[in-house]
XYZ file of C-alpha atoms in Angstrom:
697
model
C 0.109 -0.211 -0.116
C 1.200 3.351 -0.840
C 1.933 5.936 1.884
C 1.617 8.815 -0.623
C 0.351 12.126 1.121
C -2.388 14.287 -0.551
C -4.739 17.069 0.315
C -8.129 17.896 -1.359
C -10.175 21.566 -1.088
C -13.711 21.347 -1.738
C -16.449 23.877 -0.688
C -20.077 23.057 -0.654
C -21.205 26.037 -2.969
C -24.601 26.660 -1.295
C -23.105 27.220 2.207
C -20.346 29.473 0.536
C -22.848 31.524 -1.341
C -25.123 31.921 1.771
C -21.857 32.919 3.642
C -21.045 35.575 1.320
C -24.568 37.009 1.224
C -24.432 37.399 5.047
C -20.935 38.940 4.679
C -21.909 41.554 2.177
C -25.131 42.557 4.122
C -23.738 42.344 7.649
C -20.885 44.465 6.401
C -22.939 47.176 4.796
C -25.358 47.351 8.032
C -22.547 47.254 10.501
C -20.685 50.093 8.742
C -23.835 52.006 8.607
C -24.227 51.377 12.366
C -20.951 52.656 12.851
C -21.862 56.085 11.131
C -24.739 56.360 13.348
C -22.839 56.037 16.461
C -20.728 58.891 15.380
C -23.997 60.851 14.833
C -25.419 60.244 18.148
C -24.776 61.098 21.818
C -25.718 59.547 25.363
C -27.974 56.700 25.882
C -28.790 56.898 22.334
C -25.278 56.308 21.355
C -24.946 53.383 23.903
C -28.000 51.578 22.069
C -26.232 52.034 18.889
C -22.928 50.684 20.279
C -24.969 47.638 21.244
C -26.799 47.000 18.085
C -23.596 47.586 16.044
C -21.742 44.983 18.174
C -24.430 42.546 17.493
C -24.670 43.127 13.869
C -20.866 43.021 13.595
C -19.933 40.247 15.666
C -22.798 38.041 14.187
C -22.061 38.615 10.425
C -18.510 38.102 10.901
C -18.791 34.826 13.140
C -21.341 33.507 10.686
C -19.387 34.273 7.551
C -16.451 32.161 8.996
C -18.521 29.596 10.317
C -20.444 29.059 7.462
C -17.610 29.116 5.148
C -15.701 26.514 7.486
C -18.743 24.168 7.525
C -18.752 24.438 3.616
C -15.114 23.389 3.678
C -14.719 19.471 2.861
C -11.706 18.551 5.144
C -11.437 15.259 3.721
C -11.424 13.623 7.174
C -13.527 13.376 10.222
C -14.199 16.581 11.813
C -15.587 17.414 15.381
C -16.530 20.892 16.726
C -15.308 21.878 20.232
C -18.604 23.861 21.514
C -16.489 25.868 24.216
C -13.984 27.103 21.762
C -16.755 27.796 19.151
C -18.423 30.249 21.795
C -15.321 31.661 22.496
C -14.706 32.724 18.916
C -18.162 34.548 19.017
C -17.313 36.015 22.300
C -14.039 37.531 20.817
C -16.085 39.187 18.151
C -18.407 40.738 20.650
C -15.783 42.015 22.687
C -13.718 43.551 19.565
C -16.515 45.302 17.611
C -17.626 47.683 20.161
C -14.144 48.718 21.275
C -12.962 49.064 17.774
C -16.008 51.489 16.981
C -15.429 53.454 20.245
C -11.770 53.725 19.183
C -12.578 54.877 15.804
C -15.259 57.414 16.853
C -13.801 58.956 20.220
C -10.175 59.259 18.902
C -11.446 60.856 15.831
C -9.384 61.274 12.451
C -7.061 58.708 10.798
C -5.364 57.776 14.211
C -8.436 56.536 15.549
C -9.646 54.451 12.410
C -6.016 53.002 12.658
C -6.529 52.032 16.317
C -9.971 51.003 15.636
C -8.748 48.664 12.545
C -6.327 47.006 14.599
C -8.620 46.140 17.355
C -11.099 44.980 14.763
C -8.472 43.179 12.648
C -7.127 41.338 15.676
C -10.635 40.518 16.745
C -11.470 38.813 13.458
C -8.324 36.980 13.562
C -8.746 35.736 17.206
C -12.347 34.663 16.095
C -11.086 32.955 13.013
C -8.139 31.110 14.623
C -10.102 29.969 17.915
C -12.770 28.914 15.752
C -10.107 26.812 13.556
C -9.057 25.443 17.024
C -12.452 24.307 17.516
C -12.384 22.497 14.457
C -10.957 19.102 15.068
C -9.600 17.182 11.956
C -8.642 13.706 12.347
C -5.668 13.975 10.318
C -2.348 16.009 10.927
C -2.403 19.892 10.096
C 0.248 22.180 9.415
C 0.284 25.842 9.393
C 2.094 28.182 6.943
C 2.979 31.069 9.207
C 3.664 33.702 6.593
C -0.004 33.117 5.270
C -0.830 33.522 8.803
C 0.622 36.805 9.203
C -0.709 38.022 6.050
C -4.340 37.090 6.903
C -3.996 39.176 10.235
C -2.634 42.129 8.479
C -5.502 41.940 5.631
C -8.038 42.000 8.687
C -6.137 44.963 10.085
C -5.681 47.024 6.903
C -9.065 46.819 5.279
C -10.782 47.106 8.970
C -9.149 50.385 9.373
C -10.011 51.432 5.785
C -13.704 50.280 6.176
C -13.960 52.301 9.692
C -12.533 55.535 7.890
C -14.874 55.301 5.168
C -17.875 54.931 7.571
C -17.199 58.235 9.327
C -16.897 60.258 6.268
C -20.050 61.744 4.797
C -22.415 59.334 3.428
C -22.887 58.774 -0.379
C -23.698 55.874 -2.558
C -19.958 55.528 -3.631
C -18.698 55.577 0.096
C -21.490 52.944 1.115
C -19.959 50.667 -1.728
C -16.375 51.271 -0.856
C -16.776 50.833 3.131
C -18.931 47.602 2.403
C -16.442 46.169 0.018
C -13.347 46.894 2.214
C -15.236 45.268 5.498
C -15.941 42.025 3.113
C -12.513 41.938 2.340
C -11.174 42.419 5.839
C -13.688 39.483 6.904
C -13.636 37.235 3.657
C -9.810 38.022 3.010
C -8.576 36.838 6.480
C -10.717 33.872 6.231
C -9.766 32.464 3.040
C -5.978 33.532 3.411
C -6.058 31.775 6.929
C -7.782 28.765 5.457
C -4.911 28.693 2.613
C -2.479 28.839 5.245
C -3.977 25.490 6.764
C -2.773 22.073 5.319
C -4.174 18.949 6.034
C -1.746 15.971 5.523
C -3.818 12.690 5.162
C -2.288 9.107 4.081
C -3.582 8.109 0.793
C -4.887 4.644 2.087
C -7.370 6.902 4.275
C -10.784 6.948 2.541
C -12.723 10.348 2.515
C -15.811 9.737 4.924
C -19.126 10.323 3.512
C -20.889 13.844 4.059
C -24.003 13.164 5.902
C -25.297 16.679 5.544
C -25.249 17.358 9.268
C -22.717 20.261 8.917
C -24.767 21.542 5.891
C -27.913 21.719 7.971
C -25.837 23.456 10.881
C -24.571 25.785 8.516
C -27.775 26.772 6.953
C -29.292 27.357 10.566
C -26.333 29.619 11.256
C -26.886 31.358 8.390
C -30.544 31.798 9.041
C -29.866 32.859 12.455
C -27.391 35.422 11.529
C -29.761 36.738 8.680
C -32.388 37.411 11.462
C -29.883 39.426 13.483
C -28.680 41.274 10.321
C -32.435 41.965 9.187
C -33.171 43.247 12.715
C -30.181 45.851 12.532
C -31.444 46.761 8.890
C -35.236 47.510 10.180
C -33.712 49.395 13.143
C -31.544 51.582 10.979
C -34.364 51.892 8.526
C -36.930 52.810 11.206
C -34.421 55.286 12.830
C -33.755 56.874 9.497
C -37.425 57.302 8.823
C -37.700 59.006 12.188
C -35.021 60.928 11.605
C -36.298 62.190 8.185
C -39.645 62.877 9.562
C -38.040 64.906 12.161
C -35.763 66.745 9.896
C -38.909 67.497 7.571
C -40.528 68.650 10.807
C -37.675 70.863 11.744
C -37.578 72.081 8.222
C -41.175 72.922 8.372
C -40.617 74.885 11.378
C -37.940 76.762 10.276
C -39.668 77.643 7.032
C -42.969 78.221 8.796
C -44.485 81.121 11.193
C -45.141 79.539 14.625
C -48.118 81.205 15.501
C -50.218 81.060 12.154
C -48.438 78.448 10.190
C -48.061 80.210 7.152
C -44.614 80.561 5.361
C -42.113 82.790 7.175
C -39.709 85.181 5.924
C -37.036 82.637 4.864
C -39.721 80.612 3.045
C -40.948 83.872 1.358
C -37.389 84.645 0.344
C -36.930 81.293 -1.338
C -40.282 81.557 -3.091
C -39.439 85.290 -4.551
C -35.988 83.988 -5.947
C -37.933 81.123 -7.765
C -40.533 83.537 -9.156
C -37.913 85.856 -10.324
C -35.949 83.018 -11.997
C -39.427 81.601 -13.665
C -40.401 85.301 -14.794
C -36.948 85.843 -16.239
C -37.171 82.379 -18.212
C -40.814 82.703 -19.425
C -41.255 86.418 -19.594
C -44.338 86.404 -17.430
C -44.921 89.074 -14.455
C -45.855 88.596 -10.973
C -46.607 90.769 -8.148
C -45.592 91.165 -4.660
C -48.427 92.380 -2.133
C -47.199 94.073 1.175
C -50.114 93.795 3.917
C -50.037 95.748 7.401
C -52.772 95.725 9.719
C -54.063 99.149 10.588
C -55.538 98.632 14.048
C -53.346 95.533 15.306
C -51.267 97.510 17.924
C -54.602 99.029 19.135
C -56.362 95.824 19.668
C -53.184 94.354 21.259
C -52.915 97.186 23.841
C -56.803 97.322 24.649
C -57.483 93.588 24.060
C -54.347 91.829 25.334
C -51.801 89.768 23.174
C -54.140 87.027 23.231
C -56.714 88.704 21.244
C -54.166 89.773 18.774
C -52.746 86.364 18.252
C -56.520 85.422 17.225
C -56.581 88.221 14.878
C -53.248 87.146 13.225
C -54.308 83.286 13.074
C -57.839 84.205 11.905
C -56.284 86.354 9.156
C -53.793 83.435 8.356
C -56.550 81.042 7.655
C -58.652 83.468 5.435
C -55.541 84.008 3.432
C -54.764 80.331 2.974
C -58.415 79.725 2.123
C -58.510 82.395 -0.651
C -55.256 81.246 -2.378
C -54.996 80.079 -5.785
C -52.722 78.518 -8.396
C -49.624 80.927 -8.570
C -50.439 82.730 -5.365
C -48.631 82.603 -1.917
C -48.818 84.332 1.395
C -46.488 84.702 4.252
C -46.187 86.334 7.593
C -42.924 88.547 7.966
C -43.427 89.063 11.720
C -45.545 91.283 13.784
C -48.692 92.398 11.719
C -46.698 92.493 8.490
C -47.881 89.937 6.082
C -46.630 89.638 2.127
C -48.096 87.855 -0.680
C -47.122 86.888 -4.346
C -49.403 86.690 -7.278
C -48.057 85.336 -10.431
C -50.135 86.859 -13.577
C -49.767 89.090 -16.447
C -53.571 90.206 -16.194
C -54.122 93.137 -14.429
C -57.694 92.591 -13.668
C -56.759 89.048 -12.244
C -54.098 90.853 -9.800
C -56.883 93.345 -8.811
C -59.232 90.633 -7.767
C -56.597 88.722 -5.717
C -55.800 92.127 -3.897
C -59.610 92.606 -3.434
C -59.956 89.129 -1.827
C -57.299 90.072 0.633
C -58.898 93.334 1.467
C -62.199 91.430 1.909
C -60.489 89.184 4.457
C -58.920 91.907 6.161
C -62.097 93.919 6.733
C -64.347 91.053 7.839
C -65.120 91.271 11.554
C -63.170 88.938 13.844
C -64.960 87.230 16.697
C -63.057 87.322 19.977
C -64.944 86.096 23.160
C -68.157 87.950 23.101
C -67.424 90.884 20.912
C -66.156 91.688 17.409
C -63.070 93.691 16.034
C -62.251 94.443 12.491
C -58.431 95.023 11.960
C -58.531 96.478 8.447
C -55.172 96.829 6.599
C -52.957 98.722 4.339
C -51.903 97.292 0.857
C -49.196 98.101 -1.262
C -48.706 96.366 -4.796
C -45.498 96.212 -6.975
C -45.017 94.327 -10.091
C -41.926 92.539 -11.547
C -40.244 93.427 -13.950
C -42.306 96.584 -14.504
C -41.722 98.402 -11.180
C -38.338 96.583 -10.341
C -35.716 94.157 -11.850
C -34.524 92.644 -8.880
C -36.263 91.117 -5.595
C -34.617 93.413 -3.116
C -36.000 96.666 -4.817
C -39.385 95.090 -5.632
C -40.105 94.399 -2.129
C -38.994 97.829 -1.240
C -41.488 99.364 -3.821
C -44.362 97.295 -2.450
C -43.488 98.579 1.095
C -43.343 102.115 -0.260
C -46.861 101.768 -1.895
C -48.203 99.834 1.366
C -46.893 102.727 3.357
C -48.613 105.558 1.197
C -51.919 103.470 1.704
C -51.320 103.627 5.387
C -51.318 107.361 5.491
C -54.298 107.804 3.057
C -57.517 108.112 4.639
C -59.474 107.352 1.484
C -57.253 104.543 -0.159
C -56.222 101.640 1.494
C -54.721 99.859 -1.612
C -51.884 101.324 -3.548
C -50.024 100.147 -6.721
C -46.534 101.457 -6.993
C -45.909 104.693 -8.898
C -42.351 106.273 -9.320
C -43.705 109.475 -7.661
C -44.181 107.557 -4.354
C -40.723 107.096 -3.797
C -40.088 110.808 -2.890
C -43.254 111.299 -0.980
C -42.951 108.159 1.178
C -39.569 108.903 2.087
C -40.347 112.022 3.045
C -43.020 110.597 5.356
C -40.911 108.024 7.113
C -38.179 110.420 7.532
C -40.638 112.774 9.271
C -41.668 109.883 11.317
C -38.099 109.385 12.566
C -37.549 113.080 13.291
C -40.534 112.654 15.541
C -39.196 109.630 17.400
C -35.960 111.888 17.836
C -37.710 114.745 18.812
C -39.311 112.763 21.310
C -36.245 111.387 22.771
C -34.353 114.648 22.554
C -37.108 116.931 24.159
C -37.899 118.857 20.988
C -41.578 118.694 21.786
C -43.405 121.159 23.748
C -46.875 121.952 24.999
C -48.745 125.284 24.707
C -51.720 125.945 27.208
C -55.010 127.756 26.003
C -57.059 129.468 28.868
C -60.583 128.197 29.587
C -62.468 130.863 31.939
C -66.126 131.301 33.171
C -67.992 132.924 30.873
C -70.347 134.647 33.351
C -67.330 136.182 35.361
C -64.368 135.810 33.083
C -62.510 134.221 35.964
C -59.879 131.636 34.692
C -60.902 127.957 35.575
C -58.124 125.936 33.585
C -56.111 125.380 30.429
C -56.142 122.942 27.767
C -52.804 121.357 26.913
C -52.023 121.515 23.394
C -48.973 119.715 21.500
C -46.597 121.578 19.381
C -43.531 120.782 17.441
C -41.010 123.091 15.782
C -39.462 121.075 13.325
C -35.855 122.096 12.632
C -36.435 122.247 8.740
C -40.117 122.060 8.058
C -41.086 124.540 10.626
C -44.280 124.374 12.566
C -45.862 120.935 12.581
C -49.632 121.021 13.171
C -50.874 118.899 16.007
C -53.081 116.774 13.484
C -50.064 115.751 11.439
C -48.039 114.989 14.761
C -51.059 112.544 15.820
C -51.123 111.081 12.511
C -47.359 110.377 12.548
C -47.543 109.184 16.066
C -50.307 106.470 14.953
C -48.322 105.246 11.889
C -45.132 105.019 13.751
C -46.613 103.180 16.858
C -45.765 106.020 19.044
C -49.230 107.203 20.167
C -49.189 105.497 23.537
C -45.401 106.954 24.408
C -46.614 110.472 23.112
C -49.523 110.299 25.262
C -47.946 109.419 28.179
C -45.251 112.086 27.784
C -48.004 114.561 27.115
C -50.014 113.591 30.472
C -46.653 113.955 32.648
C -45.570 117.366 31.090
C -49.063 118.688 31.763
C -49.213 117.554 35.606
C -45.906 118.867 36.082
C -46.901 122.106 34.798
C -50.165 122.240 36.472
C -48.711 121.400 39.821
C -47.205 125.131 39.903
C -50.127 126.863 39.017
C -52.765 128.385 41.662
C -55.095 126.165 43.419
C -58.139 125.606 41.582
C -56.823 126.024 38.325
C -57.197 122.795 36.278
C -55.365 121.199 33.325
C -57.092 119.258 30.569
C -55.436 116.772 28.522
C -57.009 114.975 25.413
C -56.222 111.359 25.198
C -56.511 109.180 22.039
C -58.539 106.124 21.944
C -55.763 103.962 21.960
C -54.497 105.074 25.319
C -57.627 105.658 27.102
C -59.010 101.976 26.205
C -55.609 100.627 27.339
C -56.313 98.399 30.785
C -53.446 100.210 32.513
C -54.624 103.602 31.751
C -55.981 104.258 35.252
C -52.693 103.183 36.586
C -50.865 105.560 34.332
C -52.937 108.498 35.317
C -52.393 107.730 38.881
C -48.542 107.557 38.360
C -48.668 110.656 36.620
C -50.319 112.504 39.262
C -48.085 111.102 42.225
C -44.989 111.858 40.067
C -46.263 115.551 39.954
C -47.869 116.216 42.985
C -50.963 117.476 41.267
C -54.396 116.745 43.018
C -56.739 114.442 41.236
C -59.377 117.126 41.104
C -57.091 119.532 39.027
C -56.641 117.131 36.198
C -59.332 116.747 33.309
C -59.243 113.941 30.978
C -60.790 114.983 27.508
C -61.981 111.848 25.157
C -63.917 112.169 22.148
C -67.251 110.673 21.433
C -65.608 108.303 18.868
C -63.416 107.119 21.409
C -66.298 106.128 23.447
C -68.209 104.463 20.520
C -64.949 102.385 19.569
C -65.519 100.143 22.639
C -68.664 101.348 24.720
C -68.196 98.856 27.482
C -64.719 99.197 27.907
C -64.679 103.019 27.698
C -67.309 103.029 30.463
C -65.169 100.876 32.721
C -62.408 103.005 32.194
C -64.165 105.958 32.783
C -65.299 104.993 36.077
C -61.726 104.000 37.118
C -60.761 107.174 36.279
C -63.336 108.991 37.657
C -62.697 106.980 40.864
C -59.374 108.546 41.176
C -61.033 111.973 41.448
C -60.140 112.697 38.036
C -62.499 115.228 35.851
C -63.967 113.721 32.616
C -64.744 115.903 29.608
C -66.530 115.003 26.298
C -64.499 116.500 23.644
C -65.508 117.502 20.090
C -69.194 117.258 21.029
C -71.235 118.175 18.044
C -68.267 117.598 15.635
C -68.438 115.804 12.649
C -68.138 112.421 13.815
C -70.749 113.038 16.541
C -74.374 112.227 16.672
C -75.587 115.823 16.553
C -73.539 116.209 13.139
C -75.340 113.111 11.891
C -78.994 114.425 12.876
C -77.912 117.825 10.882
C -76.318 116.074 8.002
C -78.715 113.165 7.183
C -82.438 113.721 6.076
C -84.073 112.085 8.985
C -88.029 112.780 9.501
C -88.191 111.218 12.986
C -86.407 110.576 16.071
C -87.628 107.491 18.211
C -86.720 108.117 21.952
C -85.613 104.840 23.399
C -87.901 103.060 25.957
C -84.991 102.555 28.427
C -84.935 106.557 28.804
C -88.790 106.597 29.170
C -88.410 103.963 32.163
C -86.303 106.502 34.155
C -87.979 109.755 33.498
C -90.486 109.321 36.487
C -87.405 108.511 38.791
C -84.304 110.464 37.573
C -84.644 114.039 36.779
C -81.416 114.121 34.901
C -83.090 111.716 32.434
C -86.300 113.692 32.362
C -84.147 116.737 31.471
C -82.341 114.665 28.745
C -85.856 113.680 27.197
C -86.763 117.336 27.095
C -83.524 118.078 25.455
C -84.198 115.734 22.949
C -87.406 116.803 21.948
C -86.129 120.506 21.874
C -83.459 119.483 19.241
C -85.911 117.516 17.115
C -88.313 120.531 17.152
C -85.180 122.956 16.128
C -84.136 120.608 13.424
C -87.862 120.277 12.367
C -87.942 116.381 13.032
C -90.652 114.743 14.436
C -90.140 113.078 17.858
C -91.547 109.505 18.911
C -91.348 108.117 22.487
C -91.325 104.710 22.876
C -92.322 102.541 25.930
C -95.083 104.568 27.429
C -96.252 102.665 30.279
C -97.563 104.898 32.798
C -99.947 107.935 32.785
C -97.076 110.139 34.461
C -94.678 109.212 31.408
C -97.481 110.274 29.169
C -98.290 113.481 31.065
C -94.392 114.654 30.736
C -94.594 113.965 26.894
C -97.649 115.780 26.557
C -96.551 118.894 28.598
C -93.372 118.995 26.481
C -94.976 118.804 23.137
C -93.946 115.292 22.153
C -95.165 114.547 18.576
C -95.954 110.842 18.889
C -95.986 108.070 21.496
C -95.594 104.272 21.642
C -96.098 101.957 24.505
C -98.380 99.333 26.288
C -100.477 102.470 27.926
C -101.431 103.476 24.540
C -101.702 99.970 22.877
C -100.193 96.591 22.985
C -98.962 94.677 19.588
C -101.688 92.958 17.879
C -101.988 90.681 14.620
C -103.971 93.449 13.056
C -103.206 97.240 13.013
C -106.834 98.136 14.029
C -106.917 96.118 17.129
C -103.914 98.220 18.332
C -105.959 101.447 19.288
C -105.093 103.515 22.384
C -107.433 102.843 25.299
C -109.965 105.742 25.059
C -109.817 106.359 29.080
C -105.926 107.044 28.929
C -106.257 109.627 26.073
C -109.299 111.303 27.621
C -107.435 111.612 30.637
C -104.727 113.734 29.128
C -104.383 117.426 29.153
C -106.036 119.475 26.147
C -102.353 120.285 24.769
C -101.708 116.585 24.553
C -105.104 115.699 23.285
C -104.794 117.982 20.495
C -101.640 116.535 19.532
C -102.314 113.460 17.036
C -101.213 110.334 18.648
C -100.419 107.664 16.147
C -100.117 104.374 17.882
C -97.400 102.089 16.335
C -96.934 98.438 16.526
C -93.385 97.894 18.087
C -91.306 95.548 15.974
C -90.410 93.478 19.101
C -92.652 92.472 22.042
C -91.821 94.341 25.213
C -92.154 92.545 28.563
C -95.425 93.229 30.463
C -95.457 96.528 32.371
């Protein structure tokens, strides 16, 4: 029998293919997990360390074990369970420490250290695993090839870690995966090539029972489950990160309060519109929108009410948008819109829709407010050929609309530049004048008509502009409103007037006119009290003047504030009574044929002498203007007697006749009419059916 020695190397192609698949997938997910470790901090990083260790150790060990089981040694083979387990443990230790070194030490040096740890871990796993692979035949090792296999593992592991920590791209992912596959597969097959099995020729190669093949596929399946779990975690985290990024991007590009696009988003959209217009030759308009009464609403109703106004208008703007239309909030009470069209009528229609949204009442709790707004329009490329100038000119047009009492929409014109620039400069001058003490108060005397005795003085605001000369009080107030200075200016006037009056003779009062914005402020009574305390002026010597328009703006709030101020001892005066905005002016200008006195006044004429005098005054006014006077709510003979004595033209109420389905049934009780004096009986009483049912008298 011949003693010739031979070695046969045969691999199971199915197990080997499975091992390579696990190697490629495992290498890719492990390196992606390494990148994820470097991107996280704290406890989250610990979780990614653990997951990377699981995936890395699993795929490396599975690749080695499946490839080793795929190898036909040509002799009986036995596996040592303890050493097999130790080979897996070696990878569980090496992977996290290698990643830690690469991530924490940073740069090329960290990746080299990490590559050494990972390469030695793979080598330890491989050669401990080979030690567990007992072959019933002599085995010799080619030490140079063993050393080469270890070097392959170290070098390619370092390269893979270095690539994994660079910015992610498709090319980088392919490169780091191939490097990691090369580290594992290169070390394994080089190490296997270093192993030589010497078997006598008379020994017969044992028949493969398929046991190792079954074990190999089981290992591959288990490892694939681990790898799939790692991939799932990575994908889920990536999806969550993308959603978080999308949400952060949305938040960065949106206004936090209204949800509309913000200034950053608007600038991006504007750049796109400019580029599109340059390419297609189309036009588009930028529409600047500024709320007229927002500061007043904020001051009088509070910031919560201001927020409701902003969010309500944002919803309205969003609802009216069509194709090629865009609205953003720049901040505060400023909005801006884009409308893409070359049709002037279509643009005007869009602007009208914005105006309607601004002018619709906004419900806030149990009351309604209307913000209104000023709108300025500039068209690209007619009014400007770059985005910055376009915005500036839309802003100029908007500012012109804000200063115009009759037009709230302005389209840019070249003449606006100088006019608006001058107006803005004047607003800045007013601010500087307030800061530098260039404003002054003049005092106009008030006397007792009968005696000529001085009773007080009214404080009048004056501003001598260094260039423009004397600025009228009306223009000063308009500028203060436009530039948000009206509250500050009013407080300054109040302080100065109180300080001046404190040095006057006893009994001489000072009158200060207050704007609606200031009088309706919740803190106004405190402001008055503080001004009196600082100046030492007695409250009885201060007169606060308010107009009828101020009261009508918010009557319940004005009444509450008037009572607070009056409770301080401060006097109140109704200013501009009978002026253009008063009820008396309305009676003179409108062609009314009848005045109907409200039933609430009639209910008090018998108990309140002041109310009775007021009713008499109304009838005198009506007769002076040749307007018929009708009193509603006549329910007692005393009321009817008063009206008769004062010459009231007509009456209406339960005493005269109750509402009925047919007019003929609503006649006056004969006894009530016959009991009236002859002067009243001579007056034709025409009982009218009331529009509502009054409660029983």
